[in-house]
mmCIF file of C-alpha atoms in Angstrom:
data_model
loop_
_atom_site.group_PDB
_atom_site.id
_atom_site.type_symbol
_atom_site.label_atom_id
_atom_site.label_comp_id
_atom_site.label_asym_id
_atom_site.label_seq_id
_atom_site.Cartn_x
_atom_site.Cartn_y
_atom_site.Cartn_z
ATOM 1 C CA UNK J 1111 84.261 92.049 -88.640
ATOM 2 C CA UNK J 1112 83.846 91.228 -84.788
ATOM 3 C CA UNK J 1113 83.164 87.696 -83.835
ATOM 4 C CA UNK J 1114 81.116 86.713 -80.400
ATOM 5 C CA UNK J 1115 82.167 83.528 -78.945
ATOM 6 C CA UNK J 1116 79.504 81.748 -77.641
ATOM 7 C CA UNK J 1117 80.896 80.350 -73.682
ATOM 8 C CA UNK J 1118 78.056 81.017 -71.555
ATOM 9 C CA UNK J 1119 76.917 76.790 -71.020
ATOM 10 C CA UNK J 1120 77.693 74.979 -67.762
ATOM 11 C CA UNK J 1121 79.127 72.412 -69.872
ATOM 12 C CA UNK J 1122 77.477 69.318 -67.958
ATOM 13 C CA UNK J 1123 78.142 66.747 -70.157
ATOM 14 C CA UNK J 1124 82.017 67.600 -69.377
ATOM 15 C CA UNK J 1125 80.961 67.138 -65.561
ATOM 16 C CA UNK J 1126 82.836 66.438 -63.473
ATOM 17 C CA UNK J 1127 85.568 68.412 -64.794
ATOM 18 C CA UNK J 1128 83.585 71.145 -65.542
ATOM 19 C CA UNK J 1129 82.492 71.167 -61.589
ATOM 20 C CA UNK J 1130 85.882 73.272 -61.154
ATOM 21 C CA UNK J 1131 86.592 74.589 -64.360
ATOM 22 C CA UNK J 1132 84.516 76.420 -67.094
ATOM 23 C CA UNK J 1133 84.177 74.402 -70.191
ATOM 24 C CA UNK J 1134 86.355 77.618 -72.684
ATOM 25 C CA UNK J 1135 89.251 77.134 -69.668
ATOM 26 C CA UNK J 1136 89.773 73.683 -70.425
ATOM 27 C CA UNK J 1137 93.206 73.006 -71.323
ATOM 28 C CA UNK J 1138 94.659 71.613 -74.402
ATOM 29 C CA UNK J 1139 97.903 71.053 -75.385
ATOM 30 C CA UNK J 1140 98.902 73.722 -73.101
ATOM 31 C CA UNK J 1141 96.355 76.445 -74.248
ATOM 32 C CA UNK J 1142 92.950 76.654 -72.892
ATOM 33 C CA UNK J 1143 89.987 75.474 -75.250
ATOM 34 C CA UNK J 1144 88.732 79.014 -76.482
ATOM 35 C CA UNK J 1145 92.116 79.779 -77.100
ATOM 36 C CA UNK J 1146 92.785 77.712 -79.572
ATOM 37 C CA UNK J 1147 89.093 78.530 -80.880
ATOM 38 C CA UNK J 1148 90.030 82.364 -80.918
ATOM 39 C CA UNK J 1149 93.536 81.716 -82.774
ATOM 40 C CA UNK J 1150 92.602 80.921 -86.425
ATOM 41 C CA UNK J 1151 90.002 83.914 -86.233
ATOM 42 C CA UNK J 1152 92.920 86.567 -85.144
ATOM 43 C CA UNK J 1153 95.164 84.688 -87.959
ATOM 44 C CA UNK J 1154 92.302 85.634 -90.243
ATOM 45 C CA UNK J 1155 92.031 89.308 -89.264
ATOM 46 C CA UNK J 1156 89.252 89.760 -86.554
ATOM 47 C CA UNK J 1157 90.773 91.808 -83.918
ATOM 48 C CA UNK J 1158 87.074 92.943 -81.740
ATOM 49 C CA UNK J 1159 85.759 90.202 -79.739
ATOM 50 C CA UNK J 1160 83.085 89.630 -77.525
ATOM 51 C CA UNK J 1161 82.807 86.966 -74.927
ATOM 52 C CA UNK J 1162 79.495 85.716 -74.066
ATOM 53 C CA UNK J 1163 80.027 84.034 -70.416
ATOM 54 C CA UNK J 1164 77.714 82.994 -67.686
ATOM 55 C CA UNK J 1165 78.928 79.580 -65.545
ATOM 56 C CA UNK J 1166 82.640 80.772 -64.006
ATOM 57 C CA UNK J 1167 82.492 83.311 -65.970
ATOM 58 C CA UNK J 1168 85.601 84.622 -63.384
ATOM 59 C CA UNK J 1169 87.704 82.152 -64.665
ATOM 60 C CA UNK J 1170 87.655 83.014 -68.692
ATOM 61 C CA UNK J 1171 87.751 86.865 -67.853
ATOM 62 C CA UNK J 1172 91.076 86.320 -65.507
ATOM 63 C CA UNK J 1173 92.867 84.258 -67.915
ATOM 64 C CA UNK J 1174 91.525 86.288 -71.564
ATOM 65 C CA UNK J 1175 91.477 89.736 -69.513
ATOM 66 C CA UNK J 1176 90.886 92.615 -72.602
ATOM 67 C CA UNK J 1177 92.966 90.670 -74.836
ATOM 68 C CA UNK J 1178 96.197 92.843 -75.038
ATOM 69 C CA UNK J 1179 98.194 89.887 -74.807
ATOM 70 C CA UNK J 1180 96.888 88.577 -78.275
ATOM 71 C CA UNK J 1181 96.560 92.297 -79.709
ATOM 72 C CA UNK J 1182 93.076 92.127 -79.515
ATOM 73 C CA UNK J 1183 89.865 93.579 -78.081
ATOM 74 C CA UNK J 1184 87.774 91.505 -76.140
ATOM 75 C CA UNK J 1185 84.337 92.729 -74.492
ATOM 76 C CA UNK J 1186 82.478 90.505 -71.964
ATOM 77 C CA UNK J 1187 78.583 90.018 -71.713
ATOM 78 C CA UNK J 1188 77.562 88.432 -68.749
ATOM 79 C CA UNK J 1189 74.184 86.866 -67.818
ATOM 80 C CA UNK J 1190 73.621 84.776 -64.507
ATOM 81 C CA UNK J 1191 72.084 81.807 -66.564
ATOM 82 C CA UNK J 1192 72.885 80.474 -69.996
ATOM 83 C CA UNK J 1193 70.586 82.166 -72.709
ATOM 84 C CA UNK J 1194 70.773 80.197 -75.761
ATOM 85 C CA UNK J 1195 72.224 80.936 -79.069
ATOM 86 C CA UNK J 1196 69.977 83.722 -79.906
ATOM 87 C CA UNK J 1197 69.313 84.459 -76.687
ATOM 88 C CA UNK J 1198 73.076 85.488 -76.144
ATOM 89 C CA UNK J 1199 73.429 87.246 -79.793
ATOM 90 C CA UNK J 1200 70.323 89.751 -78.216
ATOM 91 C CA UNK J 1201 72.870 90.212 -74.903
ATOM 92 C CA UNK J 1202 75.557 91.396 -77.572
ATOM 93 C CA UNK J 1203 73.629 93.564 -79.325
ATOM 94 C CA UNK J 1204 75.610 97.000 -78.082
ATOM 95 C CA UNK J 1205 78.828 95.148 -78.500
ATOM 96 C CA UNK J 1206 77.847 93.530 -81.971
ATOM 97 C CA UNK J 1207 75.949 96.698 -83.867
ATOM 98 C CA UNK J 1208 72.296 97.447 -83.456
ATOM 99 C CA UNK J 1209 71.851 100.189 -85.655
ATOM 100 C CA UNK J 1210 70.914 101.169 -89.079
ATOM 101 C CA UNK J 1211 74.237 99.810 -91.156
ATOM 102 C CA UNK J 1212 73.960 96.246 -92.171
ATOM 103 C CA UNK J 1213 76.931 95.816 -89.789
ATOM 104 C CA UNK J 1214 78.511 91.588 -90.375
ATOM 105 C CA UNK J 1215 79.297 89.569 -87.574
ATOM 106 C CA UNK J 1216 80.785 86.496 -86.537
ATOM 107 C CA UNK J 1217 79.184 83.601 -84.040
ATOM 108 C CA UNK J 1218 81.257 80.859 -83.220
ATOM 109 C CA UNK J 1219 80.978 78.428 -80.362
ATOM 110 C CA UNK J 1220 83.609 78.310 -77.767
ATOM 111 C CA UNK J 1221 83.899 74.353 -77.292
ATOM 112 C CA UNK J 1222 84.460 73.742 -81.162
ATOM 113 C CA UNK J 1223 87.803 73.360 -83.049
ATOM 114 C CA UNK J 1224 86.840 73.639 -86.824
ATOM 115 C CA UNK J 1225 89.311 73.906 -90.005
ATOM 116 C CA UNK J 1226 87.164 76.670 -91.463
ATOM 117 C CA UNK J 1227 88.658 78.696 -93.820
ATOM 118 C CA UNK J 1228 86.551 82.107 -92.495
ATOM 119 C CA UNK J 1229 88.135 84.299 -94.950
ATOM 120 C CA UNK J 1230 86.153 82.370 -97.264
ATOM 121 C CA UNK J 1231 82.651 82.256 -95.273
ATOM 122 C CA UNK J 1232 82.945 86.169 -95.462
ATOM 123 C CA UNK J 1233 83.506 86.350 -98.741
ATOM 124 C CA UNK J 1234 80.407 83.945 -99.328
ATOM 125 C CA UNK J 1235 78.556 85.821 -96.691
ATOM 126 C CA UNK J 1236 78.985 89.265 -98.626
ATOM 127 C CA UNK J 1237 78.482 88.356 -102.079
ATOM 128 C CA UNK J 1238 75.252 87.191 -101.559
ATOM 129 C CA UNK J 1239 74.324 89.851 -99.382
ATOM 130 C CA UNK J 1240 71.305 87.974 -97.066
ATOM 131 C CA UNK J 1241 71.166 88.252 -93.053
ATOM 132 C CA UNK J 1242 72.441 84.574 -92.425
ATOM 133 C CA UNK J 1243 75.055 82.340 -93.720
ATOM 134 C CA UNK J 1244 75.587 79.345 -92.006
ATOM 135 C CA UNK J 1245 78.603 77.108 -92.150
ATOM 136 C CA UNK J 1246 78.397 73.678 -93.004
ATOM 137 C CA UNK J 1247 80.978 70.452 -93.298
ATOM 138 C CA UNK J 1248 79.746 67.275 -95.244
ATOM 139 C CA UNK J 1249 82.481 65.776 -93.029
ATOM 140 C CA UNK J 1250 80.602 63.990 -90.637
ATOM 141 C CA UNK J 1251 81.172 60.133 -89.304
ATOM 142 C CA UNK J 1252 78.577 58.667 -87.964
ATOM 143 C CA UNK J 1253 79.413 57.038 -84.229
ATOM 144 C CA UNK J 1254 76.879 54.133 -85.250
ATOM 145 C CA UNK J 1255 76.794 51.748 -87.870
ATOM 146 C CA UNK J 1256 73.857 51.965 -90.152
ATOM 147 C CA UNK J 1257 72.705 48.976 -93.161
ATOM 148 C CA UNK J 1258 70.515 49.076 -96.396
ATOM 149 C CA UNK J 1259 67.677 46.432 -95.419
ATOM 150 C CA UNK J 1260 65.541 45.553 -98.920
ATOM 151 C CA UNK J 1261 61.793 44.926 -99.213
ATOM 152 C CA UNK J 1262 61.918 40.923 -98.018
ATOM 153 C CA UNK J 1263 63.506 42.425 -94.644
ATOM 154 C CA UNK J 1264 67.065 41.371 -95.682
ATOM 155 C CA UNK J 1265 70.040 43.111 -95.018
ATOM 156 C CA UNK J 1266 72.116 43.356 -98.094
ATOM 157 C CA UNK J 1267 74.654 45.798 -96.826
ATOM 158 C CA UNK J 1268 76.513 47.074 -93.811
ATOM 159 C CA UNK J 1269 77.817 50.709 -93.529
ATOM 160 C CA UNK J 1270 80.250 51.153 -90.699
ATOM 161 C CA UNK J 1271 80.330 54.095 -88.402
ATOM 162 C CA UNK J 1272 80.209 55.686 -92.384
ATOM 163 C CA UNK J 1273 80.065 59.208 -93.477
ATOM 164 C CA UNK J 1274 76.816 61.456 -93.065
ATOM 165 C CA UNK J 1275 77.239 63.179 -96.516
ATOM 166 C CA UNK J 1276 75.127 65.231 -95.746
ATOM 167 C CA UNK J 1277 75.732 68.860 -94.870
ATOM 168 C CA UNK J 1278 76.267 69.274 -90.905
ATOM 169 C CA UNK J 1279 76.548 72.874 -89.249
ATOM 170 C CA UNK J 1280 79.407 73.374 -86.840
ATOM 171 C CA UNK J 1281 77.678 76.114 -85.497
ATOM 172 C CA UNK J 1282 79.246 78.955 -86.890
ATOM 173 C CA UNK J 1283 77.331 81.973 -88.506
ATOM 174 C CA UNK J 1284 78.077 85.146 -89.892
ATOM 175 C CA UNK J 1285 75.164 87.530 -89.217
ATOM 176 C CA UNK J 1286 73.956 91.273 -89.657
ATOM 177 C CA UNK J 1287 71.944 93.081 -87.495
ATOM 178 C CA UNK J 1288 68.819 92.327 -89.005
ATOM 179 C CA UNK J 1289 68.785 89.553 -86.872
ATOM 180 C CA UNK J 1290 67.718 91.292 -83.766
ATOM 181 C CA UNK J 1291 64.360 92.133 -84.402
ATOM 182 C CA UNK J 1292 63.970 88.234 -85.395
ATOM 183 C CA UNK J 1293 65.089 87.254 -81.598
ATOM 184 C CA UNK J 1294 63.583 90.461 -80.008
ATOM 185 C CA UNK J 1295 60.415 88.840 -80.935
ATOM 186 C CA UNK J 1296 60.880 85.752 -78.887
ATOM 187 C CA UNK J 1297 61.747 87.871 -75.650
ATOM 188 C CA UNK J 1298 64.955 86.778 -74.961
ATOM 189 C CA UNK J 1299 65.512 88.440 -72.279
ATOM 190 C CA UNK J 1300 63.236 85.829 -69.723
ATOM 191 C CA UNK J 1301 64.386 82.768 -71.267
ATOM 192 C CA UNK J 1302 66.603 80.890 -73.903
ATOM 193 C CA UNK J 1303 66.134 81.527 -76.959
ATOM 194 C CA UNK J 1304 67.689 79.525 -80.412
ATOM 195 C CA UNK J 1305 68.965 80.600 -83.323
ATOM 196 C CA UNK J 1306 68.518 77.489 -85.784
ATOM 197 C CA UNK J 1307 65.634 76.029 -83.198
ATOM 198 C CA UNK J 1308 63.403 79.139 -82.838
ATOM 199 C CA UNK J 1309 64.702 82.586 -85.247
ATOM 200 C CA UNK J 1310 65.157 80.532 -88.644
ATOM 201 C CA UNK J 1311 62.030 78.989 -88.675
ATOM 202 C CA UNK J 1312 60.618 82.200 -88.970
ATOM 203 C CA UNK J 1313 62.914 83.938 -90.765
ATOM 204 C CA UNK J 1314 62.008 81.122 -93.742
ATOM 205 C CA UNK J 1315 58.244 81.283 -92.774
ATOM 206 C CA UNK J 1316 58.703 84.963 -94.005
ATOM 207 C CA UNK J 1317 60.956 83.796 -97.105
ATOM 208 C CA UNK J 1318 64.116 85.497 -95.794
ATOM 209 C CA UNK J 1319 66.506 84.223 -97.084
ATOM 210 C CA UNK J 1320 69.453 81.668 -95.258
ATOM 211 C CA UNK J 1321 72.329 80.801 -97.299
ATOM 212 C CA UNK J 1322 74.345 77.449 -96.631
ATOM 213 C CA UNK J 1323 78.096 77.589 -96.872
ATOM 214 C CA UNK J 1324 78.952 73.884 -97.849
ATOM 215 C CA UNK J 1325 82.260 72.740 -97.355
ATOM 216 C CA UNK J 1326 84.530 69.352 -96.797
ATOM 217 C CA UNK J 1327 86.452 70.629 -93.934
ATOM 218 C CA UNK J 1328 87.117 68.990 -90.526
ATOM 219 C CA UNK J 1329 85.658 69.990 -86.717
ATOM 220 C CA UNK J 1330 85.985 68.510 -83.570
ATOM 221 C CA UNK J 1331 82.821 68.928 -81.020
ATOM 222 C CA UNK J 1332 84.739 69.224 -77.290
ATOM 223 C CA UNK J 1333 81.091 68.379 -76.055
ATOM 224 C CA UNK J 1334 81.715 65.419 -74.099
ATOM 225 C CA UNK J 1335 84.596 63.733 -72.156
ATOM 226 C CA UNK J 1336 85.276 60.967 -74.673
ATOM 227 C CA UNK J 1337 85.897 64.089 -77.126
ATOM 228 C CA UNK J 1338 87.966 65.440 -74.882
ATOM 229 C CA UNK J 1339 89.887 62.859 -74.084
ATOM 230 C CA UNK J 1340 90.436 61.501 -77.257
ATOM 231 C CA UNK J 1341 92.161 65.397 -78.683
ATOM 232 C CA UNK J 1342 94.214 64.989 -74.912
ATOM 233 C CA UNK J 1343 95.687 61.688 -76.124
ATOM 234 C CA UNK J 1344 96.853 62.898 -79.306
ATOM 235 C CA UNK J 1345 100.554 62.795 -80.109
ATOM 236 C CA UNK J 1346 101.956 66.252 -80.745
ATOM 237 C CA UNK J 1347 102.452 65.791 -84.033
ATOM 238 C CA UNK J 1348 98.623 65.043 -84.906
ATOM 239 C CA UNK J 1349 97.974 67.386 -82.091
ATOM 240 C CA UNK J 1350 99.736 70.161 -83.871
ATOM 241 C CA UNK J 1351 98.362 69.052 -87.587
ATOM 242 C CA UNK J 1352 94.559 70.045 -85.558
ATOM 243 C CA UNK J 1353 95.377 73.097 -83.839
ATOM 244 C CA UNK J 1354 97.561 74.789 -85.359
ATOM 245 C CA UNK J 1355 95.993 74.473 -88.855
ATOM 246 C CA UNK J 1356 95.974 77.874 -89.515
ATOM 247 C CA UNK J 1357 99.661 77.838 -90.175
ATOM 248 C CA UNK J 1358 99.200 75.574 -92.819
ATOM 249 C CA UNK J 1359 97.001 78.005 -94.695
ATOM 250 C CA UNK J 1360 98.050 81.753 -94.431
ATOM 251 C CA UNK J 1361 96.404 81.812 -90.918
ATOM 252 C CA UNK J 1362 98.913 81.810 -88.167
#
């Protein structure tokens, strides 16, 4: 299976660190960001990557190069201005499989560390055979505290910064080509287009069908610099328990 990683955003609520330096080239615990995104997936098996870049996109391709280092493949596709989800899948398309085969492929994003277990989320993703799975983590706290209020306008209970428990995607997808004819018809090629936002709204208008995999596993957003700060200040210990999960688990 090849995976795209999705790197092509100017990353502007990192600013101003991202003035200099490409959100995926961030470093972290001595790795760069999408390094430690691409490591599980390599533990896992995926050895053909592509690279969707746009803002510094320099920077990434100096440092990842063609991927011999990891024993890899990595392809680039470039555009001068981010494209949106979908909008960078339809870039992809040569890299990723456009023809006839049902061919499966991986989208991750390239700012999110995620305990995922993907061998899993293919398995799921085969067996019941549909053009979209979409990963999932009930793991989700919220960064607000919420209360139960009854009818008299009373609050009777206080939940602190609690758990969602609901099911939250971490924004990774495994996809077939079938896809492109979905995004094709937003012409992606002008503009950005969505995945969840704009293609599965219509792929459920039509009844096609988009399976949730649901499971309690942990992520970490790098979206903003409080996130980023906060996996910086970790000790290595609990820095090593995050990033080097893998290990843990048959992965690395």
């Amino acid at each position: 299976m090849k995976a795209l990683i999705l790197s092509a955003g100017r990353g502007t609520r990192l600013r101003p660190i991202t003035n200099y330096i490409p959100k995926p080239m961030l470093p972290l615990h001595g790795r760069p960001l999408m390094e430690w995104v691409m490591l599980p997936l390599i533990a896992c098996g995926i050895k053909d990557f592509v690279v969707a870049v746009s803002y510094l996109a320099e920077q990434v391709k100096n440092y990842f190069g063609r991927g011999e280092r990891w024993g890899v493949r990595i392809n680039y596709c470039y555009g001068p201005e981010p494209a949106g989800k979908a909008g960078e899948i339809w870039r992809a398309r040569e890299f990723l499989g456009s023809g006839e085969k049902e061919e499966n492929f991986l989208v991750v994003p390239g700012d999110t560390l995620c305990q995922l277990n993907y061998r899993e989320l293919f398995h799921f993703h085969r067996q019941h055979r549909g053009p979209v799975s979409v990963a999932f983590s009930t793991r989700y706290r919220l960064e607000v505290g919420t209360a139960e209020i009854d009818e008299n306008s009373r609050v009777v209970k206080f939940h602190e910064k609690s758990n969602l428990n609901v099911p939250v995607s971490t924004g990774a997808y495994v996809l077939d080509n079938r896809i492109f004819p979905y995004i094709e018809a937003f012409s992606p090629g002008g503009k950005e287009v969505d995945l969840p936002g704009d293609v599965f709204p219509e792929l459920m208008a039509e009844r096609v069908p988009i399976y949730g995999f649901v499971r309690d596993y942990a992520w970490w957003d790098v979206g903003r610099i409080s996130d980023y700060e906060s996996l910086l200040k970790l000790k290595a210990d609990a820095a090593a328990e995050i990033l080097t999960w893998g290990s843990n688990h048959g992965y690395l």
